[in-house]
JSON list of C-alpha atoms in Angstrom, two decimals:
[
{"chain": "A", "resi": 1, "resn": "ALA", "atom": "CA", "xyz": [40.80, -17.79, -13.82]},
{"chain": "A", "resi": 2, "resn": "GLN", "atom": "CA", "xyz": [44.42, -15.93, -14.69]},
{"chain": "A", "resi": 3, "resn": "GLY", "atom": "CA", "xyz": [45.40, -15.90, -11.38]},
{"chain": "A", "resi": 4, "resn": "TYR", "atom": "CA", "xyz": [44.49, -19.02, -9.77]},
{"chain": "A", "resi": 5, "resn": "LEU", "atom": "CA", "xyz": [46.32, -20.38, -13.09]},
{"chain": "A", "resi": 6, "resn": "ASP", "atom": "CA", "xyz": [49.70, -17.75, -12.05]},
{"chain": "A", "resi": 7, "resn": "GLY", "atom": "CA", "xyz": [49.40, -19.89, -8.63]},
{"chain": "A", "resi": 8, "resn": "ASN", "atom": "CA", "xyz": [48.33, -18.06, -6.21]},
{"chain": "A", "resi": 9, "resn": "PRO", "atom": "CA", "xyz": [45.97, -20.11, -3.43]},
{"chain": "A", "resi": 10, "resn": "LEU", "atom": "CA", "xyz": [42.07, -19.51, -3.37]},
{"chain": "A", "resi": 11, "resn": "TYR", "atom": "CA", "xyz": [39.93, -17.19, -0.84]},
{"chain": "A", "resi": 12, "resn": "GLU", "atom": "CA", "xyz": [43.40, -15.99, 0.90]},
{"chain": "A", "resi": 13, "resn": "ARG", "atom": "CA", "xyz": [45.31, -13.82, -2.56]},
{"chain": "A", "resi": 14, "resn": "LEU", "atom": "CA", "xyz": [42.10, -14.80, -4.80]},
{"chain": "A", "resi": 15, "resn": "PRO", "atom": "CA", "xyz": [39.90, -12.82, -3.58]},
{"chain": "A", "resi": 16, "resn": "THR", "atom": "CA", "xyz": [36.22, -14.95, -5.16]},
{"chain": "A", "resi": 17, "resn": "TYR", "atom": "CA", "xyz": [33.09, -15.52, -4.65]},
{"chain": "A", "resi": 18, "resn": "TYR", "atom": "CA", "xyz": [32.93, -18.86, -6.27]},
{"chain": "A", "resi": 19, "resn": "GLY", "atom": "CA", "xyz": [34.26, -22.48, -5.45]},
{"chain": "A", "resi": 20, "resn": "PRO", "atom": "CA", "xyz": [36.70, -24.04, -6.18]},
{"chain": "A", "resi": 21, "resn": "ILE", "atom": "CA", "xyz": [35.16, -26.93, -8.38]},
{"chain": "A", "resi": 22, "resn": "TYR", "atom": "CA", "xyz": [34.65, -23.68, -11.06]},
{"chain": "A", "resi": 23, "resn": "TYR", "atom": "CA", "xyz": [38.96, -22.76, -10.29]},
{"chain": "A", "resi": 24, "resn": "PHE", "atom": "CA", "xyz": [39.63, -27.46, -10.45]},
{"chain": "A", "resi": 25, "resn": "ASP", "atom": "CA", "xyz": [37.38, -27.19, -13.24]},
{"chain": "A", "resi": 26, "resn": "LYS", "atom": "CA", "xyz": [39.56, -24.23, -15.72]},
{"chain": "A", "resi": 27, "resn": "TRP", "atom": "CA", "xyz": [43.16, -25.85, -13.69]},
{"chain": "A", "resi": 28, "resn": "PHE", "atom": "CA", "xyz": [41.71, -28.91, -16.22]},
{"chain": "A", "resi": 29, "resn": "LEU", "atom": "CA", "xyz": [41.15, -26.91, -19.24]},
{"chain": "A", "resi": 30, "resn": "HIS", "atom": "CA", "xyz": [44.41, -24.44, -19.02]},
{"chain": "A", "resi": 31, "resn": "SER", "atom": "CA", "xyz": [46.97, -26.96, -17.17]},
{"chain": "A", "resi": 32, "resn": "VAL", "atom": "CA", "xyz": [45.79, -30.24, -17.99]},
{"chain": "A", "resi": 33, "resn": "LEU", "atom": "CA", "xyz": [44.64, -29.60, -21.57]},
{"chain": "A", "resi": 34, "resn": "SER", "atom": "CA", "xyz": [47.22, -27.31, -22.59]},
{"chain": "A", "resi": 35, "resn": "LEU", "atom": "CA", "xyz": [44.27, -24.68, -23.56]},
{"chain": "A", "resi": 36, "resn": "PRO", "atom": "CA", "xyz": [45.52, -21.89, -24.27]},
{"chain": "A", "resi": 37, "resn": "LEU", "atom": "CA", "xyz": [43.60, -19.41, -21.40]},
{"chain": "A", "resi": 38, "resn": "THR", "atom": "CA", "xyz": [42.67, -16.58, -24.80]},
{"chain": "A", "resi": 39, "resn": "HIS", "atom": "CA", "xyz": [39.32, -14.67, -25.91]},
{"chain": "A", "resi": 40, "resn": "ASP", "atom": "CA", "xyz": [38.33, -17.26, -28.89]},
{"chain": "A", "resi": 41, "resn": "VAL", "atom": "CA", "xyz": [39.21, -20.13, -26.63]},
{"chain": "A", "resi": 42, "resn": "THR", "atom": "CA", "xyz": [37.43, -19.31, -23.55]},
{"chain": "A", "resi": 43, "resn": "ARG", "atom": "CA", "xyz": [34.25, -18.25, -26.14]},
{"chain": "A", "resi": 44, "resn": "ALA", "atom": "CA", "xyz": [35.00, -21.49, -27.83]},
{"chain": "A", "resi": 45, "resn": "ILE", "atom": "CA", "xyz": [34.32, -23.52, -23.90]},
{"chain": "A", "resi": 46, "resn": "CYS", "atom": "CA", "xyz": [31.60, -21.68, -23.58]},
{"chain": "A", "resi": 47, "resn": "VAL", "atom": "CA", "xyz": [29.55, -22.64, -26.94]},
{"chain": "A", "resi": 48, "resn": "LEU", "atom": "CA", "xyz": [30.91, -26.66, -26.00]},
{"chain": "A", "resi": 49, "resn": "HIS", "atom": "CA", "xyz": [29.06, -26.28, -23.14]},
{"chain": "A", "resi": 50, "resn": "TRP", "atom": "CA", "xyz": [26.10, -25.43, -24.17]},
{"chain": "A", "resi": 51, "resn": "LEU", "atom": "CA", "xyz": [25.72, -27.38, -26.97]},
{"chain": "A", "resi": 52, "resn": "LEU", "atom": "CA", "xyz": [26.47, -30.32, -24.21]},
{"chain": "A", "resi": 53, "resn": "ALA", "atom": "CA", "xyz": [24.43, -29.07, -21.99]},
{"chain": "A", "resi": 54, "resn": "ALA", "atom": "CA", "xyz": [21.20, -28.80, -24.78]},
{"chain": "A", "resi": 55, "resn": "SER", "atom": "CA", "xyz": [22.74, -32.17, -26.01]},
{"chain": "A", "resi": 56, "resn": "ILE", "atom": "CA", "xyz": [22.49, -33.37, -22.19]},
{"chain": "A", "resi": 57, "resn": "LEU", "atom": "CA", "xyz": [18.91, -32.28, -21.67]},
{"chain": "A", "resi": 58, "resn": "ALA", "atom": "CA", "xyz": [18.04, -33.99, -25.39]},
{"chain": "A", "resi": 59, "resn": "VAL", "atom": "CA", "xyz": [19.13, -37.57, -24.18]},
{"chain": "A", "resi": 60, "resn": "ALA", "atom": "CA", "xyz": [17.12, -37.10, -20.85]},
{"chain": "A", "resi": 61, "resn": "GLY", "atom": "CA", "xyz": [14.11, -35.74, -22.75]},
{"chain": "A", "resi": 62, "resn": "TRP", "atom": "CA", "xyz": [14.15, -38.72, -25.51]},
{"chain": "A", "resi": 63, "resn": "ARG", "atom": "CA", "xyz": [14.82, -40.79, -22.21]},
{"chain": "A", "resi": 64, "resn": "MET", "atom": "CA", "xyz": [11.82, -39.79, -20.72]},
{"chain": "A", "resi": 65, "resn": "SER", "atom": "CA", "xyz": [9.54, -39.62, -23.61]},
{"chain": "A", "resi": 66, "resn": "ARG", "atom": "CA", "xyz": [11.14, -42.54, -26.14]},
{"chain": "A", "resi": 67, "resn": "SER", "atom": "CA", "xyz": [10.06, -39.98, -28.82]},
{"chain": "A", "resi": 68, "resn": "PRO", "atom": "CA", "xyz": [13.76, -38.35, -31.09]},
{"chain": "A", "resi": 69, "resn": "LEU", "atom": "CA", "xyz": [10.96, -35.43, -32.24]},
{"chain": "A", "resi": 70, "resn": "VAL", "atom": "CA", "xyz": [10.50, -34.61, -27.60]},
{"chain": "A", "resi": 71, "resn": "GLY", "atom": "CA", "xyz": [14.72, -34.83, -27.95]},
{"chain": "A", "resi": 72, "resn": "PHE", "atom": "CA", "xyz": [14.94, -32.15, -31.06]},
{"chain": "A", "resi": 73, "resn": "PHE", "atom": "CA", "xyz": [12.32, -30.00, -29.56]},
{"chain": "A", "resi": 74, "resn": "VAL", "atom": "CA", "xyz": [14.64, -29.57, -26.21]},
{"chain": "A", "resi": 75, "resn": "PHE", "atom": "CA", "xyz": [17.86, -29.63, -27.94]},
{"chain": "A", "resi": 76, "resn": "GLY", "atom": "CA", "xyz": [16.53, -26.18, -29.95]},
{"chain": "A", "resi": 77, "resn": "LEU", "atom": "CA", "xyz": [14.59, -24.86, -26.95]},
{"chain": "A", "resi": 78, "resn": "THR", "atom": "CA", "xyz": [17.80, -25.35, -24.53]},
{"chain": "A", "resi": 79, "resn": "VAL", "atom": "CA", "xyz": [20.01, -23.79, -26.58]},
{"chain": "A", "resi": 80, "resn": "ARG", "atom": "CA", "xyz": [17.73, -20.69, -27.84]},
{"chain": "A", "resi": 81, "resn": "HIS", "atom": "CA", "xyz": [17.18, -20.27, -23.60]},
{"chain": "A", "resi": 82, "resn": "LEU", "atom": "CA", "xyz": [21.08, -20.85, -22.48]},
{"chain": "A", "resi": 83, "resn": "ILE", "atom": "CA", "xyz": [21.96, -17.69, -24.96]},
{"chain": "A", "resi": 84, "resn": "HIS", "atom": "CA", "xyz": [22.79, -15.66, -22.31]},
{"chain": "A", "resi": 85, "resn": "LEU", "atom": "CA", "xyz": [26.08, -18.49, -21.80]},
{"chain": "A", "resi": 86, "resn": "ALA", "atom": "CA", "xyz": [27.14, -16.40, -24.86]},
{"chain": "A", "resi": 87, "resn": "MET", "atom": "CA", "xyz": [26.83, -12.70, -22.32]},
{"chain": "A", "resi": 88, "resn": "GLU", "atom": "CA", "xyz": [29.78, -13.86, -20.57]},
{"chain": "A", "resi": 89, "resn": "PRO", "atom": "CA", "xyz": [32.17, -16.88, -21.17]},
{"chain": "A", "resi": 90, "resn": "GLY", "atom": "CA", "xyz": [34.16, -17.91, -18.68]},
{"chain": "A", "resi": 91, "resn": "HIS", "atom": "CA", "xyz": [31.68, -17.33, -16.17]},
{"chain": "A", "resi": 92, "resn": "PRO", "atom": "CA", "xyz": [30.57, -20.64, -13.61]},
{"chain": "A", "resi": 93, "resn": "GLN", "atom": "CA", "xyz": [27.20, -20.52, -14.70]},
{"chain": "A", "resi": 94, "resn": "GLU", "atom": "CA", "xyz": [28.65, -22.63, -17.85]},
{"chain": "A", "resi": 95, "resn": "LEU", "atom": "CA", "xyz": [29.68, -25.32, -15.05]},
{"chain": "A", "resi": 96, "resn": "ALA", "atom": "CA", "xyz": [26.78, -24.65, -13.65]},
{"chain": "A", "resi": 97, "resn": "ALA", "atom": "CA", "xyz": [24.40, -24.64, -16.82]},
{"chain": "A", "resi": 98, "resn": "LEU", "atom": "CA", "xyz": [26.68, -28.72, -17.42]},
{"chain": "A", "resi": 99, "resn": "LEU", "atom": "CA", "xyz": [25.44, -30.17, -14.12]},
{"chain": "A", "resi": 100, "resn": "LEU", "atom": "CA", "xyz": [22.49, -28.65, -14.05]},
{"chain": "A", "resi": 101, "resn": "PRO", "atom": "CA", "xyz": [20.85, -31.08, -17.49]},
{"chain": "A", "resi": 102, "resn": "THR", "atom": "CA", "xyz": [23.06, -34.00, -15.90]},
{"chain": "A", "resi": 103, "resn": "ALA", "atom": "CA", "xyz": [21.37, -34.51, -12.92]},
{"chain": "A", "resi": 104, "resn": "ILE", "atom": "CA", "xyz": [17.46, -34.07, -14.99]},
{"chain": "A", "resi": 105, "resn": "LEU", "atom": "CA", "xyz": [19.25, -36.60, -16.69]},
{"chain": "A", "resi": 106, "resn": "VAL", "atom": "CA", "xyz": [20.67, -39.03, -14.18]},
{"chain": "A", "resi": 107, "resn": "ALA", "atom": "CA", "xyz": [17.37, -38.50, -12.26]},
{"chain": "A", "resi": 108, "resn": "ALA", "atom": "CA", "xyz": [15.22, -39.79, -15.29]},
{"chain": "A", "resi": 109, "resn": "GLY", "atom": "CA", "xyz": [17.08, -43.20, -15.33]},
{"chain": "A", "resi": 110, "resn": "GLY", "atom": "CA", "xyz": [14.85, -43.63, -12.18]},
{"chain": "A", "resi": 111, "resn": "PHE", "atom": "CA", "xyz": [15.17, -44.10, -8.55]},
{"chain": "A", "resi": 112, "resn": "GLU", "atom": "CA", "xyz": [14.95, -47.78, -8.70]},
{"chain": "A", "resi": 113, "resn": "ARG", "atom": "CA", "xyz": [18.83, -47.62, -9.59]},
{"chain": "A", "resi": 114, "resn": "LYS", "atom": "CA", "xyz": [20.84, -47.76, -6.88]},
{"chain": "A", "resi": 115, "resn": "SER", "atom": "CA", "xyz": [23.51, -45.06, -7.82]},
{"chain": "A", "resi": 116, "resn": "THR", "atom": "CA", "xyz": [20.98, -42.31, -8.18]},
{"chain": "A", "resi": 117, "resn": "PRO", "atom": "CA", "xyz": [21.11, -41.06, -5.65]},
{"chain": "A", "resi": 118, "resn": "ALA", "atom": "CA", "xyz": [24.27, -41.38, -4.97]},
{"chain": "A", "resi": 119, "resn": "LEU", "atom": "CA", "xyz": [24.80, -39.28, -8.47]},
{"chain": "A", "resi": 120, "resn": "LEU", "atom": "CA", "xyz": [22.69, -36.66, -7.51]},
{"chain": "A", "resi": 121, "resn": "GLY", "atom": "CA", "xyz": [24.10, -35.83, -4.35]},
{"chain": "A", "resi": 122, "resn": "VAL", "atom": "CA", "xyz": [27.41, -35.78, -5.92]},
{"chain": "A", "resi": 123, "resn": "ILE", "atom": "CA", "xyz": [26.48, -33.24, -8.60]},
{"chain": "A", "resi": 124, "resn": "CYS", "atom": "CA", "xyz": [25.11, -31.07, -6.15]},
{"chain": "A", "resi": 125, "resn": "ALA", "atom": "CA", "xyz": [27.64, -31.13, -3.90]},
{"chain": "A", "resi": 126, "resn": "ALA", "atom": "CA", "xyz": [29.63, -29.74, -7.14]},
{"chain": "A", "resi": 127, "resn": "LEU", "atom": "CA", "xyz": [26.83, -27.30, -7.32]},
{"chain": "A", "resi": 128, "resn": "VAL", "atom": "CA", "xyz": [27.25, -25.65, -4.23]},
{"chain": "A", "resi": 129, "resn": "PHE", "atom": "CA", "xyz": [31.32, -25.39, -4.70]},
{"chain": "A", "resi": 130, "resn": "THR", "atom": "CA", "xyz": [30.53, -23.81, -7.42]},
{"chain": "A", "resi": 131, "resn": "LYS", "atom": "CA", "xyz": [27.85, -21.35, -6.55]},
{"chain": "A", "resi": 132, "resn": "ILE", "atom": "CA", "xyz": [27.14, -21.82, -3.18]},
{"chain": "A", "resi": 133, "resn": "ASN", "atom": "CA", "xyz": [23.86, -19.94, -4.04]},
{"chain": "A", "resi": 134, "resn": "LEU", "atom": "CA", "xyz": [22.66, -22.51, -6.84]},
{"chain": "A", "resi": 135, "resn": "GLY", "atom": "CA", "xyz": [23.82, -25.10, -4.86]},
{"chain": "A", "resi": 136, "resn": "GLY", "atom": "CA", "xyz": [21.74, -24.13, -1.88]},
{"chain": "A", "resi": 137, "resn": "PHE", "atom": "CA", "xyz": [17.89, -24.14, -4.08]},
{"chain": "A", "resi": 138, "resn": "PHE", "atom": "CA", "xyz": [19.34, -27.55, -6.69]},
{"chain": "A", "resi": 139, "resn": "GLY", "atom": "CA", "xyz": [19.49, -29.39, -2.57]},
{"chain": "A", "resi": 140, "resn": "PHE", "atom": "CA", "xyz": [16.37, -27.52, -1.33]},
{"chain": "A", "resi": 141, "resn": "ALA", "atom": "CA", "xyz": [14.60, -28.69, -4.65]},
{"chain": "A", "resi": 142, "resn": "LEU", "atom": "CA", "xyz": [16.45, -32.59, -4.05]},
{"chain": "A", "resi": 143, "resn": "MET", "atom": "CA", "xyz": [15.36, -32.72, -0.29]},
{"chain": "A", "resi": 144, "resn": "LEU", "atom": "CA", "xyz": [12.41, -32.08, -1.54]},
{"chain": "A", "resi": 145, "resn": "ALA", "atom": "CA", "xyz": [11.55, -33.96, -3.94]},
{"chain": "A", "resi": 146, "resn": "VAL", "atom": "CA", "xyz": [13.14, -37.14, -2.04]},
{"chain": "A", "resi": 147, "resn": "CYS", "atom": "CA", "xyz": [10.42, -35.97, 0.86]},
{"chain": "A", "resi": 148, "resn": "SER", "atom": "CA", "xyz": [7.58, -35.75, -1.21]},
{"chain": "A", "resi": 149, "resn": "GLN", "atom": "CA", "xyz": [8.58, -39.92, -1.53]},
{"chain": "A", "resi": 150, "resn": "ALA", "atom": "CA", "xyz": [8.72, -40.19, 2.24]},
{"chain": "A", "resi": 151, "resn": "PRO", "atom": "CA", "xyz": [5.93, -42.04, 4.29]},
{"chain": "A", "resi": 152, "resn": "LEU", "atom": "CA", "xyz": [5.36, -38.90, 6.96]},
{"chain": "A", "resi": 153, "resn": "PHE", "atom": "CA", "xyz": [4.87, -36.82, 4.04]},
{"chain": "A", "resi": 154, "resn": "GLN", "atom": "CA", "xyz": [2.55, -39.37, 1.82]},
{"chain": "A", "resi": 155, "resn": "SER", "atom": "CA", "xyz": [-0.06, -40.01, 4.93]},
{"chain": "A", "resi": 156, "resn": "GLN", "atom": "CA", "xyz": [0.25, -36.07, 5.35]},
{"chain": "A", "resi": 157, "resn": "ARG", "atom": "CA", "xyz": [-0.08, -34.33, 1.71]},
{"chain": "A", "resi": 158, "resn": "LEU", "atom": "CA", "xyz": [-1.33, -31.13, 2.92]},
{"chain": "A", "resi": 159, "resn": "ALA", "atom": "CA", "xyz": [2.28, -30.77, 5.28]},
{"chain": "A", "resi": 160, "resn": "TYR", "atom": "CA", "xyz": [3.97, -31.41, 1.88]},
{"chain": "A", "resi": 161, "resn": "TRP", "atom": "CA", "xyz": [2.17, -29.04, -0.10]},
{"chain": "A", "resi": 162, "resn": "ILE", "atom": "CA", "xyz": [1.88, -26.35, 2.44]},
{"chain": "A", "resi": 163, "resn": "ILE", "atom": "CA", "xyz": [6.01, -26.61, 3.22]},
{"chain": "A", "resi": 164, "resn": "LEU", "atom": "CA", "xyz": [6.36, -26.78, -0.81]},
{"chain": "A", "resi": 165, "resn": "GLY", "atom": "CA", "xyz": [4.16, -23.36, -1.25]},
{"chain": "A", "resi": 166, "resn": "LEU", "atom": "CA", "xyz": [6.42, -21.67, 1.00]},
{"chain": "A", "resi": 167, "resn": "SER", "atom": "CA", "xyz": [9.37, -22.87, -0.97]},
{"chain": "A", "resi": 168, "resn": "SER", "atom": "CA", "xyz": [8.05, -21.22, -3.95]},
{"chain": "A", "resi": 169, "resn": "LEU", "atom": "CA", "xyz": [8.29, -18.34, -1.90]},
{"chain": "A", "resi": 170, "resn": "VAL", "atom": "CA", "xyz": [12.41, -18.11, -1.17]},
{"chain": "A", "resi": 171, "resn": "PRO", "atom": "CA", "xyz": [13.83, -17.30, -4.43]},
{"chain": "A", "resi": 172, "resn": "TRP", "atom": "CA", "xyz": [11.08, -13.93, -4.16]},
{"chain": "A", "resi": 173, "resn": "LEU", "atom": "CA", "xyz": [12.09, -13.43, -1.10]},
{"chain": "A", "resi": 174, "resn": "LEU", "atom": "CA", "xyz": [15.41, -12.76, -2.37]},
{"chain": "A", "resi": 175, "resn": "MET", "atom": "CA", "xyz": [15.08, -11.09, -5.50]},
{"chain": "A", "resi": 176, "resn": "ARG", "atom": "CA", "xyz": [11.51, -8.71, -4.52]},
{"chain": "A", "resi": 177, "resn": "HIS", "atom": "CA", "xyz": [14.60, -5.88, -4.06]},
{"chain": "A", "resi": 178, "resn": "HIS", "atom": "CA", "xyz": [15.45, -5.98, -7.73]},
{"chain": "A", "resi": 179, "resn": "LEU", "atom": "CA", "xyz": [12.07, -6.33, -8.76]},
{"chain": "A", "resi": 180, "resn": "SER", "atom": "CA", "xyz": [12.95, -3.19, -10.76]},
{"chain": "A", "resi": 181, "resn": "VAL", "atom": "CA", "xyz": [14.73, -3.71, -13.09]},
{"chain": "A", "resi": 182, "resn": "PRO", "atom": "CA", "xyz": [14.94, -6.47, -15.96]},
{"chain": "A", "resi": 183, "resn": "TRP", "atom": "CA", "xyz": [17.00, -8.41, -15.45]},
{"chain": "A", "resi": 184, "resn": "GLY", "atom": "CA", "xyz": [15.78, -9.32, -11.49]},
{"chain": "A", "resi": 185, "resn": "ARG", "atom": "CA", "xyz": [12.39, -9.85, -13.49]},
{"chain": "A", "resi": 186, "resn": "GLU", "atom": "CA", "xyz": [14.15, -12.75, -15.52]}
]
């Protein structure tokens, strides 16, 4: 992030695997909000992202169940399962950890709202331009969810289930070479 904040153009003089949304986020935090780029600030931002993601999911859980207890339970589970964010503060996964719960909250509002598909599309684009693999998986899952409601798949349920089953093999196909190491199995 420091190289980008120093004015080096992305992908030209600053080789990176991550998309421009991640760097825009860093620019906003450190240039517009004037937060210093230090280890302590980076860790504090990580904790903020962590708790904000848990809070967004808690609201989504409450919205779907109408139970404050479920919302609290979802918050606790999310805090526990996002503990890995603390191992790599400042990584683009923090931004993804905010975008994915936001998508769940938007979808929890229902597709009856005309803004839901557009907002999910914007979130998908933001994920693609943050971490392309994550955005691709999200877009594929979103496409399957939308297709499940299409008249063609409503009348051809077997075809839909075959496509769904085959698509569930994609993560395994991509990770099969890494299943011998603990991080690959996780």
